[in-house]
Amino acid sequence: MLRDRTLIGFMLAASLASTIGGLPFNALPVMLGSLADSFGLAPQAVGLLGSICFAGYLVGTLGAPLWMNRLDWRWLTLVSAVGTAGSFALSSVVSELHWLYAVWVLIGFFASTMTCLGMRILADLPNKVRAFGVRQGVELAVTAAVLFALPPLVIAHWRYPGAAWTLAAVVAVLGLSAFWVPRRAWTGDLSARAVAVPTGRQAIPWPAAAALLVFFLFLVGNIGLWAFLERIGAALTIAPAEMGLVFAVLKLLGGVAAFAVAIFGDRLAGRTAHGLVLLGILAGLALLAAAGSFLPFALGAWIWEFAFTCGCVLQTADIARRDPSGRAILLVPAAFASSAMVGPALAGQIVAGGSFLPLLALALLSALTPWLAALVRARRA
């Protein structure tokens, strides 16, 4: 019983810490829109701010495997939470554009540290599918609550400064999870839960590296679709209120999907699970391709998001399972950041021809990758 409570405490603390890392990305469209309105920024400057945030995020994720196991995780959580909250607060008072760029680099960097730390802690837990499912569900549930409140209650009255201070306050509250974060890697022995892990420079096992590549390919096409999902709805003349409903429910369904995977745990492993994810994404994409009104567009987006989130959780757990040292899991945010930089740019080139169908085809090709990889692994085994 004591061991179960400890596992649950570690799981929730790591999930809340990781939620801090996901907030800048999940709130990015809303934050950039309020920045543009508050400071009169040109579209080029707004786009560059998003890219710069991901650049800082990528730097943090690439460096994390080198030093994460050497530091006290509790202090790291406190420092990173203070850094993220302070950067958001600072961004509300700067007026020069180049300083705004610098602050958003810091936001991305500190946020990535929190994401990597949460994943590193969860990688030590015995049921990895359940652990990462809970993490994804907690993150999306908190994000949904924040995004429900931010535009109508904060941005409408105080614009970007109010939004920045609100996120700073949310991060500060989530940072209290530091008191339940383990100081070092957990071994499963309650009497020795804070022990150092070998910090040598061994290479990441090739199965874990291959799983990371598969995850990157899975994300590229689907994040590209995410970037233009609103544009697909706009082309169908979906009303703004209906569009808001689509995206609000979409985030909640992502949380439901993550918790559903967490409930089934390691029973959802292998090619069968990836096959179900592929079928779900295919169904969602088919509805989006045939959509001519609100209902098929909404159903397609919701089914796609549900299956896509399940795929992310399953593959993250698979990466953790293939590298007991915990190094590979620290590169999951790097794979996400890289795909978030490549996918939307590639999608923009594809839809420049005037049709969204090639973009839907790209998302389907990306969704095929994990299933094919699982099929190859099963045949080799």
Short mmCIF file of C-alpha atoms in Angstrom, two decimals:
data_model
loop_
_atom_site.label_atom_id
_atom_site.label_comp_id
_atom_site.label_asym_id
_atom_site.label_seq_id
_atom_site.Cartn_x
_atom_site.Cartn_y
_atom_site.Cartn_z
CA MET A 1 0.00 0.00 0.00
CA LEU A 2 2.82 2.41 0.90
CA ARG A 3 4.56 1.54 -2.35
CA ASP A 4 1.36 2.19 -4.34
CA ARG A 5 0.89 5.60 -2.72
CA THR A 6 4.49 6.47 -3.48
CA LEU A 7 4.08 5.48 -7.12
CA ILE A 8 0.89 7.54 -7.43
CA GLY A 9 2.59 10.52 -5.77
CA PHE A 10 5.55 10.33 -8.14
CA MET A 11 3.24 9.94 -11.12
CA LEU A 12 1.10 12.97 -10.25
CA ALA A 13 4.09 15.16 -9.30
CA ALA A 14 5.86 14.32 -12.56
CA SER A 15 2.66 14.92 -14.54
CA LEU A 16 2.14 18.37 -12.99
CA ALA A 17 5.78 19.29 -13.60
CA SER A 18 5.46 18.16 -17.20
CA THR A 19 2.27 20.22 -17.57
CA ILE A 20 4.37 23.36 -17.06
CA GLY A 21 6.41 22.33 -20.07
CA GLY A 22 3.32 21.83 -22.22
CA LEU A 23 1.60 25.13 -21.39
CA PRO A 24 3.60 27.39 -23.75
CA PHE A 25 2.94 25.09 -26.71
CA ASN A 26 -0.71 24.41 -25.93
CA ALA A 27 -1.45 28.09 -25.33
CA LEU A 28 0.79 29.32 -28.15
CA PRO A 29 -1.95 30.31 -30.70
CA VAL A 30 -3.87 32.24 -28.05
CA MET A 31 -0.74 33.93 -26.67
CA LEU A 32 0.62 34.91 -30.07
CA GLY A 33 -2.76 36.28 -31.13
CA SER A 34 -2.98 38.45 -28.02
CA LEU A 35 0.64 39.58 -28.56
CA ALA A 36 -0.20 40.68 -32.09
CA ASP A 37 -3.23 42.64 -30.89
CA SER A 38 -1.54 44.14 -27.83
CA PHE A 39 1.73 45.26 -29.48
CA GLY A 40 0.60 45.69 -33.09
CA LEU A 41 3.09 43.08 -34.34
CA ALA A 42 3.34 42.16 -38.00
CA PRO A 43 2.55 38.54 -38.94
CA GLN A 44 6.24 37.92 -39.66
CA ALA A 45 7.19 38.97 -36.13
CA VAL A 46 4.46 36.84 -34.60
CA GLY A 47 5.57 33.79 -36.58
CA LEU A 48 9.19 34.39 -35.60
CA LEU A 49 8.22 34.50 -31.93
CA GLY A 50 6.72 31.02 -32.21
CA SER A 51 9.81 29.69 -33.98
CA ILE A 52 12.12 31.28 -31.40
CA CYS A 53 10.15 29.70 -28.57
CA PHE A 54 10.60 26.28 -30.16
CA ALA A 55 14.29 27.01 -30.74
CA GLY A 56 14.76 27.58 -27.00
CA TYR A 57 12.67 24.48 -26.33
CA LEU A 58 14.84 22.41 -28.65
CA VAL A 59 18.08 23.63 -27.04
CA GLY A 60 16.80 22.59 -23.62
CA THR A 61 15.68 19.15 -24.78
CA LEU A 62 18.94 18.39 -26.58
CA GLY A 63 20.99 19.31 -23.51
CA ALA A 64 18.81 17.49 -20.97
CA PRO A 65 20.23 13.97 -21.53
CA LEU A 66 23.73 15.28 -20.69
CA TRP A 67 22.96 16.72 -17.26
CA MET A 68 19.50 15.59 -16.12
CA ASN A 69 20.78 12.58 -14.14
CA ARG A 70 23.47 14.66 -12.42
CA LEU A 71 21.18 17.18 -10.70
CA ASP A 72 18.82 17.19 -7.74
CA TRP A 73 15.41 16.89 -9.40
CA ARG A 74 13.53 18.69 -6.64
CA TRP A 75 15.71 21.79 -6.91
CA LEU A 76 15.61 21.55 -10.69
CA THR A 77 11.80 21.64 -10.58
CA LEU A 78 11.81 24.74 -8.36
CA VAL A 79 14.38 26.58 -10.48
CA SER A 80 12.65 25.73 -13.77
CA ALA A 81 9.19 26.65 -12.46
CA VAL A 82 10.51 29.99 -11.19
CA GLY A 83 12.30 30.53 -14.51
CA THR A 84 9.18 29.79 -16.57
CA ALA A 85 6.87 31.90 -14.39
CA GLY A 86 9.39 34.74 -14.23
CA SER A 87 9.86 34.71 -18.01
CA PHE A 88 6.11 34.94 -18.58
CA ALA A 89 5.86 37.81 -16.10
CA LEU A 90 8.84 39.58 -17.69
CA SER A 91 7.32 39.27 -21.15
CA SER A 92 4.31 41.30 -19.97
CA VAL A 93 6.40 44.40 -19.21
CA VAL A 94 8.97 44.50 -22.05
CA SER A 95 8.18 46.79 -24.95
CA GLU A 96 11.13 46.30 -27.32
CA LEU A 97 10.66 43.51 -29.86
CA HIS A 98 14.22 42.13 -29.53
CA TRP A 99 13.77 41.79 -25.75
CA LEU A 100 10.49 40.00 -26.38
CA TYR A 101 12.36 37.52 -28.57
CA ALA A 102 14.94 36.95 -25.83
CA VAL A 103 12.28 36.34 -23.18
CA TRP A 104 10.43 33.84 -25.36
CA VAL A 105 13.67 31.90 -25.86
CA LEU A 106 13.83 31.60 -22.06
CA ILE A 107 10.18 30.51 -21.89
CA GLY A 108 10.89 27.72 -24.36
CA PHE A 109 14.09 26.66 -22.60
CA PHE A 110 12.69 26.46 -19.06
CA ALA A 111 9.49 24.81 -20.30
CA SER A 112 11.45 22.08 -22.09
CA THR A 113 13.38 21.37 -18.89
CA MET A 114 10.12 20.71 -17.06
CA THR A 115 8.85 18.41 -19.82
CA CYS A 116 12.10 16.43 -19.85
CA LEU A 117 12.13 16.13 -16.06
CA GLY A 118 8.55 14.86 -15.91
CA MET A 119 9.26 12.26 -18.56
CA ARG A 120 12.51 11.20 -16.89
CA ILE A 121 10.71 10.53 -13.60
CA LEU A 122 7.88 8.61 -15.31
CA ALA A 123 10.39 6.48 -17.23
CA ASP A 124 11.37 4.83 -13.91
CA LEU A 125 7.83 3.71 -13.04
CA PRO A 126 6.87 0.07 -13.68
CA ASN A 127 3.74 0.53 -15.84
CA LYS A 128 4.98 3.00 -18.43
CA VAL A 129 1.86 3.13 -20.61
CA ARG A 130 -0.24 4.01 -17.56
CA ALA A 131 2.32 6.54 -16.30
CA PHE A 132 2.55 8.41 -19.59
CA GLY A 133 -1.20 8.19 -20.11
CA VAL A 134 -1.80 9.89 -16.76
CA ARG A 135 0.85 12.50 -17.61
CA GLN A 136 -0.81 13.33 -20.96
CA GLY A 137 -4.27 13.38 -19.41
CA VAL A 138 -3.27 15.70 -16.55
CA GLU A 139 -1.51 18.04 -18.96
CA LEU A 140 -4.45 18.29 -21.36
CA ALA A 141 -7.01 18.62 -18.56
CA VAL A 142 -5.14 21.56 -17.00
CA THR A 143 -4.57 23.08 -20.44
CA ALA A 144 -8.25 22.79 -21.34
CA ALA A 145 -9.24 24.60 -18.14
CA VAL A 146 -6.71 27.37 -18.81
CA LEU A 147 -7.77 27.81 -22.45
CA PHE A 148 -11.45 27.86 -21.50
CA ALA A 149 -10.82 30.80 -19.14
CA LEU A 150 -8.02 32.73 -20.83
CA PRO A 151 -9.70 34.34 -23.90
CA PRO A 152 -13.06 35.44 -22.43
CA LEU A 153 -12.05 36.25 -18.86
CA VAL A 154 -8.48 37.57 -19.17
CA ILE A 155 -7.43 38.51 -22.70
CA ALA A 156 -10.71 40.29 -23.43
CA HIS A 157 -10.02 42.69 -20.53
CA TRP A 158 -6.23 42.83 -20.03
CA ARG A 159 -4.92 41.52 -23.37
CA TYR A 160 -1.44 39.98 -23.47
CA PRO A 161 -0.08 41.35 -20.15
CA GLY A 162 -3.02 39.80 -18.31
CA ALA A 163 -2.56 36.48 -20.15
CA ALA A 164 1.17 36.42 -19.36
CA TRP A 165 0.60 37.08 -15.65
CA THR A 166 -2.14 34.43 -15.56
CA LEU A 167 0.17 31.80 -17.03
CA ALA A 168 2.89 32.87 -14.61
CA ALA A 169 0.47 32.28 -11.72
CA VAL A 170 -0.61 28.89 -13.11
CA VAL A 171 3.04 27.83 -13.47
CA ALA A 172 3.78 28.96 -9.91
CA VAL A 173 0.94 26.81 -8.56
CA LEU A 174 2.02 23.80 -10.62
CA GLY A 175 5.57 24.35 -9.38
CA LEU A 176 4.45 23.29 -5.90
CA SER A 177 4.68 19.75 -7.25
CA ALA A 178 8.43 20.06 -6.53
CA PHE A 179 7.78 19.03 -2.93
CA TRP A 180 6.63 15.59 -4.13
CA VAL A 181 9.23 15.12 -6.88
CA PRO A 182 11.97 12.55 -6.05
CA ARG A 183 15.49 13.92 -5.75
CA ARG A 184 17.01 11.18 -7.89
CA ALA A 185 15.96 8.21 -10.01
CA TRP A 186 13.57 5.89 -8.19
CA THR A 187 14.67 2.24 -7.96
CA GLY A 188 11.48 0.75 -6.59
CA ASP A 189 12.98 0.39 -3.09
CA LEU A 190 11.32 2.86 -0.74
CA SER A 191 14.34 2.89 1.52
CA ALA A 192 16.60 3.92 -1.34
CA ARG A 193 14.35 5.92 -3.59
CA ALA A 194 16.93 8.68 -4.13
CA VAL A 195 19.92 7.04 -5.69
CA ALA A 196 22.24 8.24 -8.39
CA VAL A 197 22.13 6.72 -11.86
CA PRO A 198 25.25 6.09 -13.93
CA THR A 199 26.05 9.29 -15.79
CA GLY A 200 28.53 7.94 -18.29
CA ARG A 201 28.21 8.82 -21.96
CA GLN A 202 26.94 5.49 -23.23
CA ALA A 203 25.11 5.63 -26.54
CA ILE A 204 21.33 5.42 -26.60
CA PRO A 205 20.36 1.83 -27.56
CA TRP A 206 19.53 1.56 -31.23
CA PRO A 207 15.97 0.20 -30.64
CA ALA A 208 15.23 3.35 -28.61
CA ALA A 209 16.81 5.55 -31.29
CA ALA A 210 14.72 3.82 -33.95
CA ALA A 211 11.58 4.35 -31.84
CA LEU A 212 12.45 8.06 -31.56
CA LEU A 213 12.75 8.31 -35.34
CA VAL A 214 9.38 6.59 -35.78
CA PHE A 215 7.83 9.01 -33.29
CA PHE A 216 9.28 11.99 -35.19
CA LEU A 217 7.85 10.73 -38.50
CA PHE A 218 4.48 10.09 -36.84
CA LEU A 219 4.40 13.65 -35.53
CA VAL A 220 5.51 15.51 -38.69
CA GLY A 221 2.41 14.91 -40.77
CA ASN A 222 -0.05 15.07 -37.89
CA ILE A 223 1.34 18.29 -36.38
CA GLY A 224 1.30 19.71 -39.92
CA LEU A 225 -2.42 18.89 -40.04
CA TRP A 226 -2.92 20.41 -36.56
CA ALA A 227 -1.39 23.68 -37.77
CA PHE A 228 -3.93 23.93 -40.62
CA LEU A 229 -6.98 22.34 -38.99
CA GLU A 230 -8.50 25.76 -38.35
CA ARG A 231 -7.88 26.70 -41.99
CA ILE A 232 -9.73 23.57 -43.14
CA GLY A 233 -12.72 24.66 -41.04
CA ALA A 234 -12.48 28.23 -42.35
CA ALA A 235 -12.57 26.92 -45.92
CA LEU A 236 -15.83 25.19 -45.02
CA THR A 237 -17.15 28.54 -43.66
CA ILE A 238 -17.50 27.14 -40.14
CA ALA A 239 -18.76 29.90 -37.83
CA PRO A 240 -16.29 31.24 -35.22
CA ALA A 241 -18.46 30.05 -32.31
CA GLU A 242 -18.64 26.57 -33.82
CA MET A 243 -14.89 26.59 -34.42
CA GLY A 244 -14.32 27.44 -30.75
CA LEU A 245 -16.52 24.52 -29.74
CA VAL A 246 -14.55 22.16 -31.98
CA PHE A 247 -11.20 23.07 -30.44
CA ALA A 248 -12.47 23.17 -26.87
CA VAL A 249 -13.95 19.67 -27.09
CA LEU A 250 -10.86 18.52 -29.00
CA LYS A 251 -8.54 19.29 -26.09
CA LEU A 252 -10.86 17.58 -23.63
CA LEU A 253 -11.03 14.50 -25.83
CA GLY A 254 -7.23 14.43 -25.92
CA GLY A 255 -7.24 14.20 -22.14
CA VAL A 256 -9.90 11.47 -22.21
CA ALA A 257 -7.82 9.51 -24.73
CA ALA A 258 -4.70 9.73 -22.57
CA PHE A 259 -6.55 8.55 -19.45
CA ALA A 260 -8.16 5.73 -21.47
CA VAL A 261 -4.73 4.46 -22.51
CA ALA A 262 -3.58 4.81 -18.89
CA ILE A 263 -6.47 2.63 -17.66
CA PHE A 264 -5.65 -0.21 -20.04
CA GLY A 265 -1.92 0.13 -19.26
CA ASP A 266 0.57 -2.29 -20.77
CA ARG A 267 -2.21 -4.39 -22.24
CA LEU A 268 -2.24 -1.84 -25.08
CA ALA A 269 1.14 -2.68 -26.54
CA GLY A 270 2.38 -3.94 -29.90
CA ARG A 271 0.99 -3.85 -33.39
CA THR A 272 -2.64 -4.34 -32.30
CA ALA A 273 -2.61 -1.06 -30.36
CA HIS A 274 -0.87 0.78 -33.20
CA GLY A 275 -3.34 -0.76 -35.65
CA LEU A 276 -6.27 0.62 -33.63
CA VAL A 277 -4.61 4.06 -33.59
CA LEU A 278 -4.15 3.89 -37.36
CA LEU A 279 -7.80 2.97 -37.90
CA GLY A 280 -8.91 5.87 -35.70
CA ILE A 281 -6.73 8.38 -37.53
CA LEU A 282 -7.92 7.00 -40.88
CA ALA A 283 -11.56 7.42 -39.84
CA GLY A 284 -10.95 10.99 -38.70
CA LEU A 285 -9.07 11.91 -41.87
CA ALA A 286 -11.79 10.36 -44.05
CA LEU A 287 -14.43 12.51 -42.35
CA LEU A 288 -12.28 15.62 -42.77
CA ALA A 289 -11.72 14.83 -46.45
CA ALA A 290 -15.45 14.41 -47.09
CA ALA A 291 -16.60 17.24 -44.79
CA GLY A 292 -18.86 19.87 -46.27
CA SER A 293 -20.41 21.21 -43.08
CA PHE A 294 -19.86 21.60 -39.36
CA LEU A 295 -20.84 18.13 -38.13
CA PRO A 296 -18.53 15.95 -40.27
CA PHE A 297 -15.69 18.44 -39.76
CA ALA A 298 -16.14 18.37 -35.97
CA LEU A 299 -16.46 14.57 -35.81
CA GLY A 300 -13.40 14.14 -38.02
CA ALA A 301 -11.30 16.50 -35.91
CA TRP A 302 -12.41 14.88 -32.64
CA ILE A 303 -11.81 11.29 -33.79
CA TRP A 304 -8.43 12.26 -35.24
CA GLU A 305 -7.35 13.99 -32.00
CA PHE A 306 -8.45 11.05 -29.86
CA ALA A 307 -6.48 8.53 -31.95
CA PHE A 308 -3.48 10.84 -32.34
CA THR A 309 -3.18 11.33 -28.57
CA CYS A 310 -3.40 7.57 -27.99
CA GLY A 311 -0.59 7.10 -30.50
CA CYS A 312 1.60 9.68 -28.76
CA VAL A 313 1.17 7.99 -25.36
CA LEU A 314 1.86 4.49 -26.71
CA GLN A 315 5.00 5.55 -28.56
CA THR A 316 6.35 7.57 -25.63
CA ALA A 317 5.97 4.51 -23.38
CA ASP A 318 7.64 2.36 -26.04
CA ILE A 319 10.65 4.69 -26.17
CA ALA A 320 10.99 4.59 -22.37
CA ARG A 321 10.70 0.80 -22.38
CA ARG A 322 13.59 0.43 -24.84
CA ASP A 323 16.13 2.46 -22.85
CA PRO A 324 16.32 1.65 -19.09
CA SER A 325 18.93 4.40 -18.57
CA GLY A 326 16.25 7.06 -19.22
CA ARG A 327 18.30 8.99 -21.79
CA ALA A 328 16.05 8.31 -24.78
CA ILE A 329 12.91 9.54 -23.02
CA LEU A 330 14.59 12.91 -22.52
CA LEU A 331 14.79 13.25 -26.30
CA VAL A 332 11.02 12.84 -26.78
CA PRO A 333 10.44 16.60 -26.33
CA ALA A 334 13.27 17.21 -28.82
CA ALA A 335 11.52 14.98 -31.35
CA PHE A 336 8.31 16.89 -30.69
CA ALA A 337 9.99 20.30 -31.04
CA SER A 338 11.76 19.26 -34.25
CA SER A 339 8.57 17.93 -35.80
CA ALA A 340 6.71 21.09 -34.72
CA MET A 341 9.27 23.12 -36.67
CA VAL A 342 9.23 20.85 -39.76
CA GLY A 343 5.58 19.78 -39.96
CA PRO A 344 3.79 23.16 -40.27
CA ALA A 345 6.35 24.48 -42.76
CA LEU A 346 5.98 21.35 -44.90
CA ALA A 347 2.20 21.53 -44.61
CA GLY A 348 2.27 25.15 -45.75
CA GLN A 349 4.12 24.17 -48.91
CA ILE A 350 1.65 21.35 -49.55
CA VAL A 351 -1.54 23.39 -49.15
CA ALA A 352 -0.14 26.22 -51.28
CA GLY A 353 -1.54 24.28 -54.25
CA GLY A 354 -5.05 25.13 -53.05
CA SER A 355 -6.18 21.72 -51.74
CA PHE A 356 -6.06 20.17 -48.29
CA LEU A 357 -6.29 16.58 -49.56
CA PRO A 358 -2.49 16.16 -50.01
CA LEU A 359 -2.04 17.32 -46.41
CA LEU A 360 -4.52 14.70 -45.19
CA ALA A 361 -2.57 12.13 -47.21
CA LEU A 362 0.66 13.23 -45.51
CA ALA A 363 -0.97 12.79 -42.09
CA LEU A 364 -2.07 9.28 -43.09
CA LEU A 365 1.45 8.37 -44.24
CA SER A 366 2.83 9.58 -40.92
CA ALA A 367 0.23 7.55 -39.04
CA LEU A 368 1.27 4.41 -40.95
CA THR A 369 4.85 4.62 -39.64
CA PRO A 370 4.35 3.26 -36.06
CA TRP A 371 2.14 0.40 -37.26
CA LEU A 372 4.68 -0.65 -39.90
CA ALA A 373 7.50 -0.42 -37.34
CA ALA A 374 5.52 -2.59 -34.89
CA LEU A 375 4.86 -5.09 -37.67
CA VAL A 376 8.57 -5.32 -38.48
CA ARG A 377 9.46 -5.78 -34.80
CA ALA A 378 6.86 -8.53 -34.41
CA ARG A 379 8.20 -10.46 -37.39
CA ARG A 380 11.78 -10.18 -36.15
CA ALA A 381 10.76 -11.39 -32.71
#
